[in-house]
Amino acid sequence: MRYLDHAATTPVRPEVLQAMLPFLTSSFGNPSSHHTVGEAAAHALADARSRVAAVLGVRPGDIVFTAGGTEANNLAVKGIVLGTPRAAGAARGHLVTTPVEHESILESAEYLNRLHGIDVTRVPVDERGRVDPDAVAAALREDTALVTVGYANNEVGTVQNVAAIAAVAAARGIPFHTDAVQAAGWLPLRDLGADALSLAGHKLGAPKGTGVLAVRGRIPLEPLLHGGGQERGRRSGTEDVAGAVGFATALELAEAERAESAARVGAIVQDFIARVLAQVPAARLTGDPEHRLPGTASFTFAGTSGEAVLLELERRGVVSSSGSACAAGSDEPSHVLVAMGVASELAQTAVRFTFPHDLAQPLDDVAAAVAASVAAVSGSSTMQRS
């Protein structure tokens, strides 16, 4: 079985598990406890925080450990917008984003609008899923509290020019947040100009339920969780020390390997894309062919059913997906593809292949995946006609 759904989740790396093990067994203390067992845990937590900060080029105090990317995104969007002070009589507040963001961003924006009256502007993207920084600039208002644009799209792999967007926001004194969950391990994470950045451990070989929000100390942040005041009052709750250590280990490994793995896997995936487009007449690549994640290849297959293609692929030993795992099971077409101008019927034929950072047998994997795709699309088309 070839697992080509690494954008959904990745296996825990052995080095990560080994690093976590002591804090799941012998060094099990609560880092808030003022005794030797707790202090050992607090030391490990502080060390993990410093290691993550070093990779991202921020201060250790800027790191907030979370339970994953969704919580990090919620904390960034809700926390920054609700934490931004407004003078008496000032406008109610404004958020700028795009229609192709992860559901955790879009639903947070909807929450702010519905319960707090925050205006939300969703700047359109082009047919490749890219947003124009000038269009973001045009959307800014005096009461804009936050701009949030994802670094790399989780469905089609399109990479945004976040540095340019961050500069646009900074010129107006507006905080900029980017969801970098899919970008980590593939793209640089330093010097982006972001005031806040979200990451998820399970995309990097750490366990599910681990994540980070890096947020600069000068940015006001209203906490979502209240209690004992952990994480400098920004995220109450007993910290997952083992998870933090595992996350730091996975992030360091991913960053150390990033340049080599991105070049190697990117070449393999380009070969895969070319073969699929040449051998499957119905195939159309989605997303930006140039500005895209090295490990992502997403297609529509006109005249088929995306779910039928996925079943046929799995029957032939290739596991992939139709897009975001968070939207799996939905009958609605991908909001990302629809925002890119893809017709709803065609959007429902989408299939996403996402390759691992450590792809070791490129010729075998590519040949098998291409052969399975040809057969699966052919089989699905036959079923559609019948």
mmCIF file of N, CA and C in Angstrom, residues 1-2 307-320 368 371-380 382-383:
data_model
loop_
_atom_site.group_PDB
_atom_site.id
_atom_site.type_symbol
_atom_site.label_atom_id
_atom_site.label_comp_id
_atom_site.label_asym_id
_atom_site.label_seq_id
_atom_site.Cartn_x
_atom_site.Cartn_y
_atom_site.Cartn_z
ATOM 1 N N MET A 1 0.835 -1.194 0.000
ATOM 2 C CA MET A 1 0.000 0.000 0.000
ATOM 3 C C MET A 1 0.873 1.249 0.000
ATOM 4 N N ARG A 2 0.652 2.148 -0.950
ATOM 5 C CA ARG A 2 1.379 3.412 -1.016
ATOM 6 C C ARG A 2 0.488 4.526 -0.471
ATOM 7 N N GLU A 307 -14.934 10.447 -5.615
ATOM 8 C CA GLU A 307 -14.979 9.381 -4.613
ATOM 9 C C GLU A 307 -14.776 8.018 -5.260
ATOM 10 N N ALA A 308 -15.331 7.831 -6.449
ATOM 11 C CA ALA A 308 -15.142 6.559 -7.147
ATOM 12 C C ALA A 308 -13.680 6.366 -7.540
ATOM 13 N N VAL A 309 -13.034 7.448 -7.969
ATOM 14 C CA VAL A 309 -11.611 7.358 -8.321
ATOM 15 C C VAL A 309 -10.794 6.988 -7.093
ATOM 16 N N LEU A 310 -11.107 7.593 -5.952
ATOM 17 C CA LEU A 310 -10.374 7.291 -4.723
ATOM 18 C C LEU A 310 -10.531 5.816 -4.329
ATOM 19 N N LEU A 311 -11.736 5.292 -4.465
ATOM 20 C CA LEU A 311 -11.967 3.879 -4.143
ATOM 21 C C LEU A 311 -11.201 2.969 -5.091
ATOM 22 N N GLU A 312 -11.190 3.338 -6.365
ATOM 23 C CA GLU A 312 -10.449 2.536 -7.343
ATOM 24 C C GLU A 312 -8.944 2.616 -7.085
ATOM 25 N N LEU A 313 -8.463 3.783 -6.711
ATOM 26 C CA LEU A 313 -7.046 3.931 -6.387
ATOM 27 C C LEU A 313 -6.667 3.046 -5.200
ATOM 28 N N GLU A 314 -7.488 3.082 -4.166
ATOM 29 C CA GLU A 314 -7.168 2.279 -2.984
ATOM 30 C C GLU A 314 -7.215 0.789 -3.303
ATOM 31 N N ARG A 315 -8.135 0.407 -4.160
ATOM 32 C CA ARG A 315 -8.213 -1.000 -4.557
ATOM 33 C C ARG A 315 -6.943 -1.433 -5.272
ATOM 34 N N ARG A 316 -6.262 -0.455 -5.884
ATOM 35 C CA ARG A 316 -5.019 -0.731 -6.595
ATOM 36 C C ARG A 316 -3.782 -0.374 -5.764
ATOM 37 N N GLY A 317 -3.987 -0.137 -4.470
ATOM 38 C CA GLY A 317 -2.858 0.018 -3.572
ATOM 39 C C GLY A 317 -2.347 1.421 -3.386
ATOM 40 N N VAL A 318 -3.120 2.459 -3.771
ATOM 41 C CA VAL A 318 -2.695 3.848 -3.591
ATOM 42 C C VAL A 318 -3.746 4.579 -2.757
ATOM 43 N N VAL A 319 -3.326 5.109 -1.616
ATOM 44 C CA VAL A 319 -4.222 5.857 -0.736
ATOM 45 C C VAL A 319 -4.003 7.349 -0.963
ATOM 46 N N SER A 320 -5.064 8.056 -1.313
ATOM 47 C CA SER A 320 -4.993 9.508 -1.497
ATOM 48 C C SER A 320 -6.294 10.098 -0.969
ATOM 49 N N ALA A 368 3.750 3.346 -10.049
ATOM 50 C CA ALA A 368 2.581 2.685 -9.479
ATOM 51 C C ALA A 368 1.413 3.654 -9.348
ATOM 52 N N ALA A 371 0.021 4.440 -12.891
ATOM 53 C CA ALA A 371 -0.734 3.295 -13.413
ATOM 54 C C ALA A 371 -2.068 3.156 -12.692
ATOM 55 N N ALA A 372 -2.046 3.343 -11.365
ATOM 56 C CA ALA A 372 -3.291 3.247 -10.605
ATOM 57 C C ALA A 372 -4.255 4.362 -10.996
ATOM 58 N N SER A 373 -3.715 5.571 -11.239
ATOM 59 C CA SER A 373 -4.563 6.704 -11.627
ATOM 60 C C SER A 373 -5.221 6.457 -12.976
ATOM 61 N N VAL A 374 -4.443 5.972 -13.934
ATOM 62 C CA VAL A 374 -4.993 5.673 -15.262
ATOM 63 C C VAL A 374 -6.115 4.666 -15.151
ATOM 64 N N ALA A 375 -5.869 3.587 -14.411
ATOM 65 C CA ALA A 375 -6.874 2.531 -14.277
ATOM 66 C C ALA A 375 -8.081 3.014 -13.488
ATOM 67 N N ALA A 376 -7.844 3.792 -12.427
ATOM 68 C CA ALA A 376 -8.940 4.257 -11.588
ATOM 69 C C ALA A 376 -9.850 5.221 -12.328
ATOM 70 N N VAL A 377 -9.259 6.146 -13.080
ATOM 71 C CA VAL A 377 -10.072 7.093 -13.841
ATOM 72 C C VAL A 377 -10.842 6.373 -14.925
ATOM 73 N N SER A 378 -10.203 5.429 -15.580
ATOM 74 C CA SER A 378 -10.878 4.650 -16.606
ATOM 75 C C SER A 378 -12.045 3.866 -16.015
ATOM 76 N N GLY A 379 -11.804 3.237 -14.847
ATOM 77 C CA GLY A 379 -12.857 2.469 -14.198
ATOM 78 C C GLY A 379 -13.997 3.337 -13.735
ATOM 79 N N SER A 380 -13.675 4.519 -13.184
ATOM 80 C CA SER A 380 -14.717 5.424 -12.716
ATOM 81 C C SER A 380 -15.528 5.960 -13.878
ATOM 82 N N THR A 382 -16.109 4.520 -16.721
ATOM 83 C CA THR A 382 -16.980 3.450 -17.193
ATOM 84 C C THR A 382 -18.214 3.325 -16.329
ATOM 85 N N MET A 383 -18.008 3.406 -15.005
ATOM 86 C CA MET A 383 -19.141 3.311 -14.084
ATOM 87 C C MET A 383 -20.086 4.495 -14.249
#
